[in-house]
Amino acid sequence: MSTLEQDLAQLNFEYLMLAREAVRSNALEAAWRFGLNQKQLAVMETLTVEKIRELAGNSRAIIRLLPLQTPQHMSPAVHSALLLPTHATSEEV
């Protein structure tokens, strides 16, 4: 396996692990963050580490990168603002 394939497999593995943990923690947020539908959420939630490792080693990128499609009813500025991380207020801490 070449270095590129190893790096891609590692990146895929970390991404899938992150997505699985996000689904288990908060499925609705994970659906939004990772662009997953109901069926994909159900599958992600049940993946084992072994299955994730198998999927990660497929020599193809799993991560979806930009461009994001801004909904027609929303300005790009508002859509960008929704992508920014939120910070806890002193009341929430």
mmCIF file of C-alpha atoms in Angstrom:
data_model
loop_
_atom_site.group_PDB
_atom_site.id
_atom_site.type_symbol
_atom_site.label_atom_id
_atom_site.label_comp_id
_atom_site.label_asym_id
_atom_site.label_seq_id
_atom_site.Cartn_x
_atom_site.Cartn_y
_atom_site.Cartn_z
ATOM 1 C CA MET A 1 0.000 0.000 0.000
ATOM 2 C CA SER A 2 1.437 3.380 -0.999
ATOM 3 C CA THR A 3 1.834 6.274 1.393
ATOM 4 C CA LEU A 4 -1.044 8.090 -0.320
ATOM 5 C CA GLU A 5 -3.336 5.096 0.179
ATOM 6 C CA GLN A 6 -2.242 4.757 3.816
ATOM 7 C CA ASP A 7 -2.849 8.452 4.477
ATOM 8 C CA LEU A 8 -6.238 8.308 2.779
ATOM 9 C CA ALA A 9 -7.213 5.196 4.739
ATOM 10 C CA GLN A 10 -6.212 6.912 8.004
ATOM 11 C CA LEU A 11 -8.143 10.065 7.127
ATOM 12 C CA ASN A 12 -11.199 8.000 6.145
ATOM 13 C CA PHE A 13 -10.973 6.017 9.383
ATOM 14 C CA GLU A 14 -10.810 9.127 11.558
ATOM 15 C CA TYR A 15 -13.659 10.771 9.640
ATOM 16 C CA LEU A 16 -15.893 7.703 9.941
ATOM 17 C CA MET A 17 -15.120 7.330 13.645
ATOM 18 C CA LEU A 18 -15.964 10.995 14.189
ATOM 19 C CA ALA A 19 -19.191 10.669 12.215
ATOM 20 C CA ARG A 20 -20.218 7.524 14.119
ATOM 21 C CA GLU A 21 -19.615 9.154 17.491
ATOM 22 C CA ALA A 22 -21.494 12.274 16.381
ATOM 23 C CA VAL A 23 -24.465 10.135 15.323
ATOM 24 C CA ARG A 24 -24.456 8.329 18.650
ATOM 25 C CA SER A 25 -24.221 11.590 20.560
ATOM 26 C CA ASN A 26 -26.732 13.711 18.613
ATOM 27 C CA ALA A 27 -28.190 12.223 15.435
ATOM 28 C CA LEU A 28 -29.915 15.411 14.291
ATOM 29 C CA GLU A 29 -26.741 17.471 14.539
ATOM 30 C CA ALA A 30 -24.726 14.697 12.879
ATOM 31 C CA ALA A 31 -27.210 14.603 9.985
ATOM 32 C CA TRP A 32 -26.675 18.323 9.456
ATOM 33 C CA ARG A 33 -22.883 18.325 9.934
ATOM 34 C CA PHE A 34 -22.153 15.256 7.813
ATOM 35 C CA GLY A 35 -25.012 15.496 5.301
ATOM 36 C CA LEU A 36 -26.503 12.147 6.290
ATOM 37 C CA ASN A 37 -30.041 10.964 5.649
ATOM 38 C CA GLN A 38 -32.147 8.789 7.984
ATOM 39 C CA LYS A 39 -30.942 5.505 6.497
ATOM 40 C CA GLN A 40 -27.284 6.557 6.653
ATOM 41 C CA LEU A 41 -27.706 7.627 10.286
ATOM 42 C CA ALA A 42 -29.053 4.182 11.172
ATOM 43 C CA VAL A 43 -26.120 2.477 9.452
ATOM 44 C CA MET A 44 -23.489 4.794 10.959
ATOM 45 C CA GLU A 45 -24.790 4.236 14.472
ATOM 46 C CA THR A 46 -24.235 0.479 14.263
ATOM 47 C CA LEU A 47 -20.796 0.403 12.608
ATOM 48 C CA THR A 48 -18.108 -1.507 14.460
ATOM 49 C CA VAL A 49 -14.474 -0.392 14.518
ATOM 50 C CA GLU A 50 -13.617 -3.374 12.304
ATOM 51 C CA LYS A 51 -16.247 -2.390 9.715
ATOM 52 C CA ILE A 52 -15.083 1.229 9.809
ATOM 53 C CA ARG A 53 -11.496 0.095 9.224
ATOM 54 C CA GLU A 54 -12.690 -2.010 6.268
ATOM 55 C CA LEU A 55 -14.642 0.885 4.752
ATOM 56 C CA ALA A 56 -11.765 3.301 5.338
ATOM 57 C CA GLY A 57 -9.332 1.175 3.364
ATOM 58 C CA ASN A 58 -11.246 1.317 0.082
ATOM 59 C CA SER A 59 -8.642 3.642 -1.566
ATOM 60 C CA ARG A 60 -11.242 6.354 -2.180
ATOM 61 C CA ALA A 61 -11.937 9.545 -0.251
ATOM 62 C CA ILE A 62 -15.021 9.319 1.942
ATOM 63 C CA ILE A 63 -15.016 12.938 3.076
ATOM 64 C CA ARG A 64 -17.183 15.374 1.166
ATOM 65 C CA LEU A 65 -15.612 18.784 0.805
ATOM 66 C CA LEU A 66 -16.955 22.152 -0.301
ATOM 67 C CA PRO A 67 -18.705 23.601 -2.196
ATOM 68 C CA LEU A 68 -21.735 23.717 0.019
ATOM 69 C CA GLN A 69 -24.994 24.478 -1.675
ATOM 70 C CA THR A 70 -26.741 27.445 -0.127
ATOM 71 C CA PRO A 71 -30.522 26.968 -0.005
ATOM 72 C CA GLN A 72 -32.388 29.275 -2.387
ATOM 73 C CA HIS A 73 -34.319 30.990 0.412
ATOM 74 C CA MET A 74 -31.124 31.861 2.319
ATOM 75 C CA SER A 75 -28.403 34.383 1.609
ATOM 76 C CA PRO A 76 -24.803 33.129 1.457
ATOM 77 C CA ALA A 77 -23.970 35.364 4.442
ATOM 78 C CA VAL A 78 -26.636 33.745 6.627
ATOM 79 C CA HIS A 79 -25.623 30.271 5.476
ATOM 80 C CA SER A 80 -21.980 31.016 6.313
ATOM 81 C CA ALA A 81 -22.978 32.301 9.747
ATOM 82 C CA LEU A 82 -24.786 29.032 10.462
ATOM 83 C CA LEU A 83 -21.542 27.148 9.818
ATOM 84 C CA LEU A 84 -19.613 29.035 12.493
ATOM 85 C CA PRO A 85 -19.069 27.266 15.821
ATOM 86 C CA THR A 86 -21.197 28.412 18.708
ATOM 87 C CA HIS A 87 -19.638 29.475 21.975
ATOM 88 C CA ALA A 88 -21.146 28.613 25.340
ATOM 89 C CA THR A 89 -22.370 31.560 27.358
ATOM 90 C CA SER A 90 -21.465 31.944 31.003
ATOM 91 C CA GLU A 91 -24.971 30.719 31.907
ATOM 92 C CA GLU A 92 -24.455 27.451 29.994
ATOM 93 C CA VAL A 93 -21.079 26.670 31.541
#
